[in-house]
CSV table of C-alpha atoms in Angstrom, one decimal:
chain,number,residue,atom,x,y,z
X,1,UNK,CA,161.0,-13.0,149.6
X,2,UNK,CA,162.4,-16.2,151.0
X,3,UNK,CA,163.9,-15.2,154.3
X,4,UNK,CA,166.7,-17.1,156.0
X,5,UNK,CA,166.2,-19.0,159.2
X,6,UNK,CA,168.2,-17.5,162.0
X,7,UNK,CA,169.8,-19.7,164.6
X,8,UNK,CA,168.1,-19.6,167.9
X,9,UNK,CA,164.7,-18.9,166.4
X,10,UNK,CA,162.5,-21.7,167.6
X,11,UNK,CA,159.0,-20.4,167.1
X,12,UNK,CA,157.5,-19.2,163.9
X,13,UNK,CA,156.3,-15.6,163.5
X,14,UNK,CA,152.7,-14.9,164.2
X,15,UNK,CA,151.9,-14.1,160.6
X,16,UNK,CA,151.2,-16.8,158.1
X,17,UNK,CA,154.5,-18.4,157.5
X,18,UNK,CA,156.4,-21.6,156.8
X,19,UNK,CA,159.8,-23.1,157.7
X,20,UNK,CA,161.9,-24.2,154.8
X,21,UNK,CA,165.3,-25.9,154.8
X,22,UNK,CA,166.9,-24.0,151.9
X,23,UNK,CA,169.9,-26.5,151.8
X,24,UNK,CA,167.4,-29.4,151.3
X,25,UNK,CA,165.4,-27.4,148.7
X,26,UNK,CA,168.6,-26.6,146.7
X,27,UNK,CA,169.6,-30.3,146.9
X,28,UNK,CA,166.2,-31.4,145.7
X,29,UNK,CA,166.2,-28.9,142.9
X,30,UNK,CA,169.7,-30.2,141.8
X,31,UNK,CA,168.5,-33.8,141.9
X,32,UNK,CA,165.4,-33.0,139.8
X,33,UNK,CA,167.5,-31.1,137.3
X,34,UNK,CA,169.9,-34.0,136.9
X,35,UNK,CA,167.2,-36.6,136.5
X,36,UNK,CA,165.0,-34.6,134.1
X,37,UNK,CA,167.6,-32.9,131.9
X,38,UNK,CA,165.9,-33.5,128.5
X,39,UNK,CA,162.4,-33.0,129.9
X,40,UNK,CA,160.5,-29.7,130.1
X,41,UNK,CA,159.0,-29.1,133.6
X,42,UNK,CA,156.0,-27.4,135.0
X,43,UNK,CA,155.8,-26.7,138.7
X,44,UNK,CA,152.5,-27.7,140.4
X,45,UNK,CA,151.2,-24.8,142.4
X,46,UNK,CA,148.9,-27.0,144.4
X,47,UNK,CA,152.0,-28.6,146.0
X,48,UNK,CA,153.9,-25.3,146.5
X,49,UNK,CA,151.7,-22.4,147.8
X,50,UNK,CA,154.4,-19.7,148.0
X,51,UNK,CA,155.0,-17.4,145.1
X,52,UNK,CA,158.5,-16.6,146.4
X,53,UNK,CA,159.4,-20.3,146.6
X,54,UNK,CA,157.9,-20.9,143.1
X,55,UNK,CA,160.1,-18.1,141.7
X,56,UNK,CA,163.1,-19.5,143.6
X,57,UNK,CA,162.7,-22.9,142.1
X,58,UNK,CA,161.9,-21.5,138.6
X,59,UNK,CA,165.2,-19.4,138.7
X,60,UNK,CA,167.2,-22.6,139.4
X,61,UNK,CA,165.4,-24.9,136.9
X,62,UNK,CA,166.8,-24.6,133.4
X,63,UNK,CA,164.0,-26.8,131.9
X,64,UNK,CA,161.2,-24.8,133.5
X,65,UNK,CA,158.4,-24.0,131.0
X,66,UNK,CA,155.5,-22.9,133.2
X,67,UNK,CA,153.2,-23.4,136.1
X,68,UNK,CA,150.5,-26.0,136.5
X,69,UNK,CA,147.9,-24.3,138.6
X,70,UNK,CA,145.0,-25.7,140.7
X,71,UNK,CA,142.2,-23.6,139.2
X,72,UNK,CA,141.6,-21.1,136.4
X,73,UNK,CA,141.2,-18.2,138.9
X,74,UNK,CA,144.6,-19.1,140.4
X,75,UNK,CA,146.2,-19.0,137.0
X,76,UNK,CA,144.8,-15.5,136.5
X,77,UNK,CA,146.1,-14.4,139.9
X,78,UNK,CA,149.6,-15.8,139.2
X,79,UNK,CA,149.8,-14.2,135.8
X,80,UNK,CA,149.2,-10.8,137.5
X,81,UNK,CA,152.1,-11.4,139.9
């Protein structure tokens, strides 16, 4: 699940995590959607290593047709998720 960033939180949790500006992500998704309207898109999993974020982008991308994974074993893993 993509969790919101709470104000005043200035250190990341001790578990594997990332900081993500959701407003910037939504803006970038909107720009990509506008510039690629007639084109089918695949998300490169090598560039985005979070399944939750991949799903978030996928849900907001009308031309999404699949994932482009780094390796065959990663494809198998993602298919099971």
